[in-house]
CSV table of C-alpha atoms in Angstrom, one decimal:
chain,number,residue,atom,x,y,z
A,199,UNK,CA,78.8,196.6,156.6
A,200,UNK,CA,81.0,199.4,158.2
A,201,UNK,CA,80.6,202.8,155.8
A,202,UNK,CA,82.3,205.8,156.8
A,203,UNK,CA,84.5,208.2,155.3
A,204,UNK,CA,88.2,207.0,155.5
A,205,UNK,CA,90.1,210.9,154.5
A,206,UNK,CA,93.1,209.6,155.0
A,207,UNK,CA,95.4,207.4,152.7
A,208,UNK,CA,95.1,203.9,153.5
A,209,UNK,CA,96.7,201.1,151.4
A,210,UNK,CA,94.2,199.8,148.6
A,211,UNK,CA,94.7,196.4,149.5
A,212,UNK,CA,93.7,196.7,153.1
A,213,UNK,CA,90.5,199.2,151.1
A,214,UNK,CA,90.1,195.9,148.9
A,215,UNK,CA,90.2,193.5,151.7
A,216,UNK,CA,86.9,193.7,153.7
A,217,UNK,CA,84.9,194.0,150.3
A,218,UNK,CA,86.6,190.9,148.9
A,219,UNK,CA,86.0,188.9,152.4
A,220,UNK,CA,82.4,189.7,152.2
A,221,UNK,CA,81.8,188.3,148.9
A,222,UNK,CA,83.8,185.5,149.9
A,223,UNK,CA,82.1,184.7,152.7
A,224,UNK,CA,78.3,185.2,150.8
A,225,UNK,CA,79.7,183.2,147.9
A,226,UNK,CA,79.9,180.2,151.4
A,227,UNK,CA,77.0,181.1,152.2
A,228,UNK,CA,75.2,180.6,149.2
A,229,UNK,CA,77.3,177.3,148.4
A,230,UNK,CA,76.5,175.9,151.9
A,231,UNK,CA,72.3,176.5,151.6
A,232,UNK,CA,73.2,174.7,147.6
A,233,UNK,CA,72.4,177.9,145.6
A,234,UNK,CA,75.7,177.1,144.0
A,235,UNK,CA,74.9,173.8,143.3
A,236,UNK,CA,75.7,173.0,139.3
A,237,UNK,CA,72.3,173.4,137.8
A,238,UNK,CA,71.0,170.1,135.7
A,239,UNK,CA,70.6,171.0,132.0
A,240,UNK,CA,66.5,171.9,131.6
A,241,UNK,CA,66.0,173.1,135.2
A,242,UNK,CA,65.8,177.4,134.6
A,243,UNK,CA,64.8,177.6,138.5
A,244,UNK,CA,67.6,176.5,139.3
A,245,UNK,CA,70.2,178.2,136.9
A,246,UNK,CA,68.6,181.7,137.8
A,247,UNK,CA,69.5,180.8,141.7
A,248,UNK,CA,72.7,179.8,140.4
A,249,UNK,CA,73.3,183.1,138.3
A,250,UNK,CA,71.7,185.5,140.8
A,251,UNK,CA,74.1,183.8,143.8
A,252,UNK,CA,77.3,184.4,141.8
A,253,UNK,CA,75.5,188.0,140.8
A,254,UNK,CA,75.0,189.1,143.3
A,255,UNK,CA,77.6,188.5,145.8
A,256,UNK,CA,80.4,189.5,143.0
A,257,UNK,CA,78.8,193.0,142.4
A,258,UNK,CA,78.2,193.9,146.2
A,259,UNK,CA,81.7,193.1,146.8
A,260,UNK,CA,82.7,195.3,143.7
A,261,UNK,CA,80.7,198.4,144.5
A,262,UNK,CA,81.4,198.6,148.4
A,263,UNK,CA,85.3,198.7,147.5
A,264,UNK,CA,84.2,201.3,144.5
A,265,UNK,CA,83.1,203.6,147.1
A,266,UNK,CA,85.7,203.1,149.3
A,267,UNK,CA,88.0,204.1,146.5
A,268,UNK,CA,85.8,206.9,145.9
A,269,UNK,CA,85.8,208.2,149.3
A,270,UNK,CA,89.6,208.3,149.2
A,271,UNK,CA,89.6,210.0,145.8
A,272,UNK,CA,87.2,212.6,147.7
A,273,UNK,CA,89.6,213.0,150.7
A,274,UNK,CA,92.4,213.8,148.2
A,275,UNK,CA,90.6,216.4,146.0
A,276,UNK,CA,88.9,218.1,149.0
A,277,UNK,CA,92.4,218.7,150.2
A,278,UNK,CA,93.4,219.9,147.2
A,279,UNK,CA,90.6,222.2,146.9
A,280,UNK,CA,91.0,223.7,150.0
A,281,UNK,CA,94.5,224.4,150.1
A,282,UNK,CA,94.3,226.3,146.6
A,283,UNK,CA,92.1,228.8,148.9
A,284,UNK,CA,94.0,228.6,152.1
A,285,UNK,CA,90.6,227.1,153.6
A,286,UNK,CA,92.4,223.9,155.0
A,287,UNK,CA,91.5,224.8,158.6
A,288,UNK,CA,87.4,224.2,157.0
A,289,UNK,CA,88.3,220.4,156.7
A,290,UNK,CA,86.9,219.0,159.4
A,291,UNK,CA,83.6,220.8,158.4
A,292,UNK,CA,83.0,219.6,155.4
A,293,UNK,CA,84.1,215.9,156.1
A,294,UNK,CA,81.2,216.1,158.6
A,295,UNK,CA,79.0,217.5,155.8
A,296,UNK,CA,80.1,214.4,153.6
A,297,UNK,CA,79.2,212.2,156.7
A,298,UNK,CA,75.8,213.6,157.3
A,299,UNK,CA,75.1,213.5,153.3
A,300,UNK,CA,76.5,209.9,153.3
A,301,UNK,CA,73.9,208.9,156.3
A,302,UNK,CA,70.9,210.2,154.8
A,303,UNK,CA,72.0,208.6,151.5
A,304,UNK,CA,72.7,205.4,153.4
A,305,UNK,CA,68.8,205.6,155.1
A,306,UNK,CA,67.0,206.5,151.4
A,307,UNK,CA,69.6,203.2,149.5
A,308,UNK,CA,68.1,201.0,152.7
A,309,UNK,CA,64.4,201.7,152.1
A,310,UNK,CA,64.6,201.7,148.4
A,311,UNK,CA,66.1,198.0,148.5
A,312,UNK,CA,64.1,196.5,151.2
A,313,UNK,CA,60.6,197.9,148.5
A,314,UNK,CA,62.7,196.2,145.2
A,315,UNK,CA,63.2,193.1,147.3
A,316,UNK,CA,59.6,192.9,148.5
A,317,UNK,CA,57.8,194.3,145.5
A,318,UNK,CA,60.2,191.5,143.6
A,319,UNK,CA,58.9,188.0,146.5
A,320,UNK,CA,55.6,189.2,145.5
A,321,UNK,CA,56.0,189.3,141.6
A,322,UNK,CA,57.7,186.2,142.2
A,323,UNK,CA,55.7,184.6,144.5
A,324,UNK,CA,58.2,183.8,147.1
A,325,UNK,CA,56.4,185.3,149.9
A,326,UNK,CA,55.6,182.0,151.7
A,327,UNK,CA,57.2,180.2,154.6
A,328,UNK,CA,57.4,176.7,152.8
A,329,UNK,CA,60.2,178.4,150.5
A,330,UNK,CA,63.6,176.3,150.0
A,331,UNK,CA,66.6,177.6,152.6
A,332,UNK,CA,69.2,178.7,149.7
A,333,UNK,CA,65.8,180.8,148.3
A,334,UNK,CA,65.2,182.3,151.3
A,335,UNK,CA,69.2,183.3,151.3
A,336,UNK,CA,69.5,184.8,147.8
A,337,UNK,CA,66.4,187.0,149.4
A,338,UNK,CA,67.8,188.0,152.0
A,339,UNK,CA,71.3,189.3,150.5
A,340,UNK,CA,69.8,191.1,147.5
A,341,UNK,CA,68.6,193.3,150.0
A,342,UNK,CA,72.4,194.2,150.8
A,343,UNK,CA,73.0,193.9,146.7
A,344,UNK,CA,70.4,196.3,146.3
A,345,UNK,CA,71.3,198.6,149.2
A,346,UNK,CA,75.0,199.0,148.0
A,347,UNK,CA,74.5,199.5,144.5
A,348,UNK,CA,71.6,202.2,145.5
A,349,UNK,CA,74.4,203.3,147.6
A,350,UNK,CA,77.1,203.8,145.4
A,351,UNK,CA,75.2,205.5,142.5
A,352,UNK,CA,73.7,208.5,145.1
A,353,UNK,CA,77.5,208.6,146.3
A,354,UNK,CA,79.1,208.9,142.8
A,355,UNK,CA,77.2,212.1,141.7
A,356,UNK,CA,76.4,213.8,145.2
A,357,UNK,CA,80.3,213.6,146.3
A,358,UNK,CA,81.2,215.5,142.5
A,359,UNK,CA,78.3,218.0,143.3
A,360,UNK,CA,79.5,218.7,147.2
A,361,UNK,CA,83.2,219.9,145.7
A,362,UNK,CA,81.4,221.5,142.8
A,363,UNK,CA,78.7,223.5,144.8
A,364,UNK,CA,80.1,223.7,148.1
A,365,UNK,CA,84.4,223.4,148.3
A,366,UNK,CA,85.1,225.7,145.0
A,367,UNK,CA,82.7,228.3,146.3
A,368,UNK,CA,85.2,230.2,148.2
A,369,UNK,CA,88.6,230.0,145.9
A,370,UNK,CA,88.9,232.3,143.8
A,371,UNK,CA,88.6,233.3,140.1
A,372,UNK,CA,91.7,232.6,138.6
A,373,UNK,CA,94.4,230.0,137.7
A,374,UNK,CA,94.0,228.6,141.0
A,375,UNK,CA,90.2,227.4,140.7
A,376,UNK,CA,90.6,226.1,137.3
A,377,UNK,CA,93.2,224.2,138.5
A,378,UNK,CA,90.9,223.2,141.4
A,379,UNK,CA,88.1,222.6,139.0
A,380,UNK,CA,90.7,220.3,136.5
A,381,UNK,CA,91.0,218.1,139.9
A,382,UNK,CA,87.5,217.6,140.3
A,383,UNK,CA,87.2,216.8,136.8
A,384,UNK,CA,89.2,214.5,137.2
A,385,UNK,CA,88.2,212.6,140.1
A,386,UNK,CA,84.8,212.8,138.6
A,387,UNK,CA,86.4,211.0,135.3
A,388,UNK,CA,88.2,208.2,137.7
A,389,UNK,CA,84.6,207.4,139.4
A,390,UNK,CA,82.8,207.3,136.4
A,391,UNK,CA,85.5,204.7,134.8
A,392,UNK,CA,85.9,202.6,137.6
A,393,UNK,CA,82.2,202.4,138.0
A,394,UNK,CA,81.4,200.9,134.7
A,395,UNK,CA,83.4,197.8,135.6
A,396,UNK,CA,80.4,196.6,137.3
A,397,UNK,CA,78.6,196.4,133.7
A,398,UNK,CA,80.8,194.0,132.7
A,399,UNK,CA,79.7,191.4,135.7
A,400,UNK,CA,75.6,192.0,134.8
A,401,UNK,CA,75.9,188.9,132.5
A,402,UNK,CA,76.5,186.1,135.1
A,403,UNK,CA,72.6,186.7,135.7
A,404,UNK,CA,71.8,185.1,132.2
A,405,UNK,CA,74.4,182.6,131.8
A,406,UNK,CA,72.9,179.1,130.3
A,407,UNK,CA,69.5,181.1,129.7
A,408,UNK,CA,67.6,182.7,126.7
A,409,UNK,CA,67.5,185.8,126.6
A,410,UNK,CA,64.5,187.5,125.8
A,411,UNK,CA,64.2,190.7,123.6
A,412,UNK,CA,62.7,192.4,126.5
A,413,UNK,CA,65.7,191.8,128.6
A,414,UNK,CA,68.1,192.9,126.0
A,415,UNK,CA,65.7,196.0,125.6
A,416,UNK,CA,66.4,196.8,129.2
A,417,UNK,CA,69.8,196.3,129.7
A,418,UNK,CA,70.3,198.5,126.7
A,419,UNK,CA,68.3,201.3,128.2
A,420,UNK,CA,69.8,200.5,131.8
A,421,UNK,CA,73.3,200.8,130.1
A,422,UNK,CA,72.3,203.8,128.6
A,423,UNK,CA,70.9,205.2,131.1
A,424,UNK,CA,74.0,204.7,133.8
A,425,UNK,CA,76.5,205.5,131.3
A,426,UNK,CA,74.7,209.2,130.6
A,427,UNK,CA,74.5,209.4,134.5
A,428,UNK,CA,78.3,208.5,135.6
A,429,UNK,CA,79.6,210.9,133.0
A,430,UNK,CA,76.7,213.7,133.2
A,431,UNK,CA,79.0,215.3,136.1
A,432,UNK,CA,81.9,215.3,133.7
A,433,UNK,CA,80.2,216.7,131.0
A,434,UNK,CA,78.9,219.7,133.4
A,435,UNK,CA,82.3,220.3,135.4
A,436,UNK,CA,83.8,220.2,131.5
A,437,UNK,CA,81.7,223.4,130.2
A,438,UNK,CA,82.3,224.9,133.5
A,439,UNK,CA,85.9,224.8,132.8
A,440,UNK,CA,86.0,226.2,129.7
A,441,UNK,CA,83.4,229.1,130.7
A,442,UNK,CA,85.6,230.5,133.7
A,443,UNK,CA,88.8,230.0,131.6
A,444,UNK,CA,87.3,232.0,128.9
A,445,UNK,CA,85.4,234.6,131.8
A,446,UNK,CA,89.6,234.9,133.6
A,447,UNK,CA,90.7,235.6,130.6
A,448,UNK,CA,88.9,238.2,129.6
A,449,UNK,CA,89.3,239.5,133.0
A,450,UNK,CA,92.8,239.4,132.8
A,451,UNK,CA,92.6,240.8,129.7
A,452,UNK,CA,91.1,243.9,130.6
A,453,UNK,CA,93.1,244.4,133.4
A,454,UNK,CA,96.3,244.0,131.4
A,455,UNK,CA,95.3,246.8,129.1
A,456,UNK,CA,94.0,248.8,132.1
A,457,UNK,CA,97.4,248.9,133.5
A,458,UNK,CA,99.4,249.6,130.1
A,459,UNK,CA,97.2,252.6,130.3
A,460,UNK,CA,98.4,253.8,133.3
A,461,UNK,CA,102.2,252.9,132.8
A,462,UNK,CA,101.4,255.1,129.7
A,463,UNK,CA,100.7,258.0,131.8
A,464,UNK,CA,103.6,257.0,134.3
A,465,UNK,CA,101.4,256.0,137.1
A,466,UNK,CA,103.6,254.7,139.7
A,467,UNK,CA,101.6,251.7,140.8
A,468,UNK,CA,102.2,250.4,137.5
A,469,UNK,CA,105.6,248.4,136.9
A,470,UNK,CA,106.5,246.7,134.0
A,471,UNK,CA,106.9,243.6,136.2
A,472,UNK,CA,103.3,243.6,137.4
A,473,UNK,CA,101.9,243.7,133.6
A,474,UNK,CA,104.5,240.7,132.8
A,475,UNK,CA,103.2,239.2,135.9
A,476,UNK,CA,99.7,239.2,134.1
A,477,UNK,CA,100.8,237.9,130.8
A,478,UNK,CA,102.7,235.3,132.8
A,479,UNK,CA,99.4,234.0,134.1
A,480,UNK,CA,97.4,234.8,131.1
A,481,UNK,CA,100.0,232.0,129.3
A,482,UNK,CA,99.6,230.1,132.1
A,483,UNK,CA,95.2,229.8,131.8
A,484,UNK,CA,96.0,229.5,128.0
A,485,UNK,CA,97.4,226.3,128.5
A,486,UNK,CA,95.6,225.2,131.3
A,487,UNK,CA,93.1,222.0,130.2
A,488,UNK,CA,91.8,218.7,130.9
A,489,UNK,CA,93.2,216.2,128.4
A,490,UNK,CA,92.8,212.4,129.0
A,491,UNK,CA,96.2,210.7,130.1
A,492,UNK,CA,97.5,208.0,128.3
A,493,UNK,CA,96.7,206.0,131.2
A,494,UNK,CA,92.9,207.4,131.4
A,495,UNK,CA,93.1,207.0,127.5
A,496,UNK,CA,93.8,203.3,128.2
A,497,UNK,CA,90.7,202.9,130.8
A,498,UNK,CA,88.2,204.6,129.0
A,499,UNK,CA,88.8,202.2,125.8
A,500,UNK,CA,88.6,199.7,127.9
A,501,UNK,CA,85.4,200.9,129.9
A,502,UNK,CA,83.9,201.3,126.6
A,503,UNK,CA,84.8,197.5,125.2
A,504,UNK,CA,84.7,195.8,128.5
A,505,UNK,CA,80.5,195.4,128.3
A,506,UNK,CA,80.4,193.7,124.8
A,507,UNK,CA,83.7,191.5,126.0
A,508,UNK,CA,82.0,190.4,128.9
A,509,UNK,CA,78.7,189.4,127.0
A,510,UNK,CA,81.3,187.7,124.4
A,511,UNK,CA,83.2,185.7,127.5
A,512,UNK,CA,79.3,184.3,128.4
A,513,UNK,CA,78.4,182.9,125.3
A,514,UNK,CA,82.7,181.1,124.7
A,515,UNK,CA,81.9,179.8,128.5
A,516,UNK,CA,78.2,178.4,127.9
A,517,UNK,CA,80.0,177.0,124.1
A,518,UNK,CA,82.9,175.5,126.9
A,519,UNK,CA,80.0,174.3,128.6
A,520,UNK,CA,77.9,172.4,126.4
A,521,UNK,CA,80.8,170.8,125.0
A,522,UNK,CA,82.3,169.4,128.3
A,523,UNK,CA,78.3,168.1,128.6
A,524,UNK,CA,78.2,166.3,125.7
């Protein structure tokens, strides 16, 4: 797997491609060793092989061209950010920022799957040379599932937090930077969306199987728990909006009736024009706010049905199932 960050616009098909080639080609992989073969009814070992192959190879697909998405979406807003402050020249810099981040990120997803995968062979007793090929396979790549998905969650938040912490820091207050901040905001939003699509593919892994309570416990809290992290960013750069609106205004404000003052008393540096200047941009902030579009309306509706749909399409295709058995 090739990672880098692209900042520049590339066409999301050619984005799409590699990712779609990989799971392609694990999907062969996994069909070749006979992790894909049709489970018999009864056999569980099997059916979890079956699940996890499909699993597996579907979501690492999905989250590498996620972040490849997201790195474009980055390369956009940083842009923006910086020419808002006439800081353009500082690119450079802070794409090599992004790339050291992104290394060090791409070192800590490595180890933490290669301990999941291991720590899971030895719950699971598959640390053992006499093991089936398409078993040793599926342990292999869920090092690469593991890695990507690790991956992509340290990339989602740290990327909001660089432009947050790091590319704002040196625009200035005023309409400008909540402008600037509105664009993270949104990019932030777009992320969080697009990565909740990968919620909707978590119940492959249990097709044809019970489900225990404990399992429905955890994806419940898992669920939960990604959900709250994918839009805590939002929620933060949200409150941060509204607090420098409201600190601008009342800096305009004051300066507005500062300078009626002094056009009062016929100072010269005071014009008429420069106080309507003010109110002019005092309107402006007033209606400057983030507002879902109709087409971000339409995404988040169906970010927050698409989980429930998706454990609804499982239980219509294992009904499809045991009738065509019968």
């Amino acid at each position: 797997m090739k990672f880098n960050l692209p900042f520049k616009n590339e066409n999301n098909s050619y984005v799409g491609l590699t990712p779609f080639l990989t799971t392609v080609l694990l999907l062969l992989i996994h069909f070749s060793t006979g992790a894909l073969d049709w489970p018999e009814k009864g056999d569980i070992r099997a059916q979890r092989d079956f699940n996890s192959a499909i699993g597996m190879s579907v979501i690492t697909g999905y989250f590498w061209f996620a972040m490849r998405l997201m790195h474009q979406n980055v390369a956009n807003t940083l842009t923006y950010v910086l020419l808002k402050s006439n800081q353009l020249n500082e690119f450079g810099a802070h794409r090599k920022n992004l790339a050291l981040q992104l290394n060090r990120q791409i070192f800590n997803a490595m180890i933490i799957s290669i301990i999941i995968t291991i720590a899971y062979c030895i719950s699971e007793g598959l640390i053992s040379t006499q093991q089936e090929v398409h078993v040793l396979l599926l342990t292999a790549t869920a090092v690469p599932f593991w890695f990507i998905a690790f991956l992509f969650i340290f990339q989602i938040y740290s990327t909001t937090a660089y432009l947050t912490n790091q590319a704002l820091t040196k625009t200035d207050f005023g309409y400008d930077r909540l402008r600037s901040i509105v664009t993270i905001l949104r990019h932030s939003i777009s992320n969080s969306i697009f990565a909740m699509g990968a919620l909707a593919i978590f119940p492959v892994f249990w097709l044809k199987k019970e489900i225990p309570s404990l399992d429905v416990l955890g994806v419940t809290f898992f669920t939960g728990f990604i959900s709250l992290y994918l839009f805590f960013p939002v929620i933060k750069l949200n409150k941060k909006l509204k607090e420098e609106k409201c600190k601008t205004l009342e800096d305009i404000e004051s300066e507005i009736n500062s300078d009626i003052r002094r056009y009062a008393k016929n100072d010269k540096q005071v014009t008429g024009a420069s106080i309507e200047a003010l109110e002019s941009e005092r309107e402006e902030i007033l209606k400057l706010t983030y507002t879902l579009s109709s087409k971000d309306k339409v995404r988040v509706a169906a970010c927050i049905a698409i989980i429930p749909v998706s454990w609804l399409v499982l239980f219509v295709t294992e009904w499809m199932i045991e009738l065509i058995n019968r």
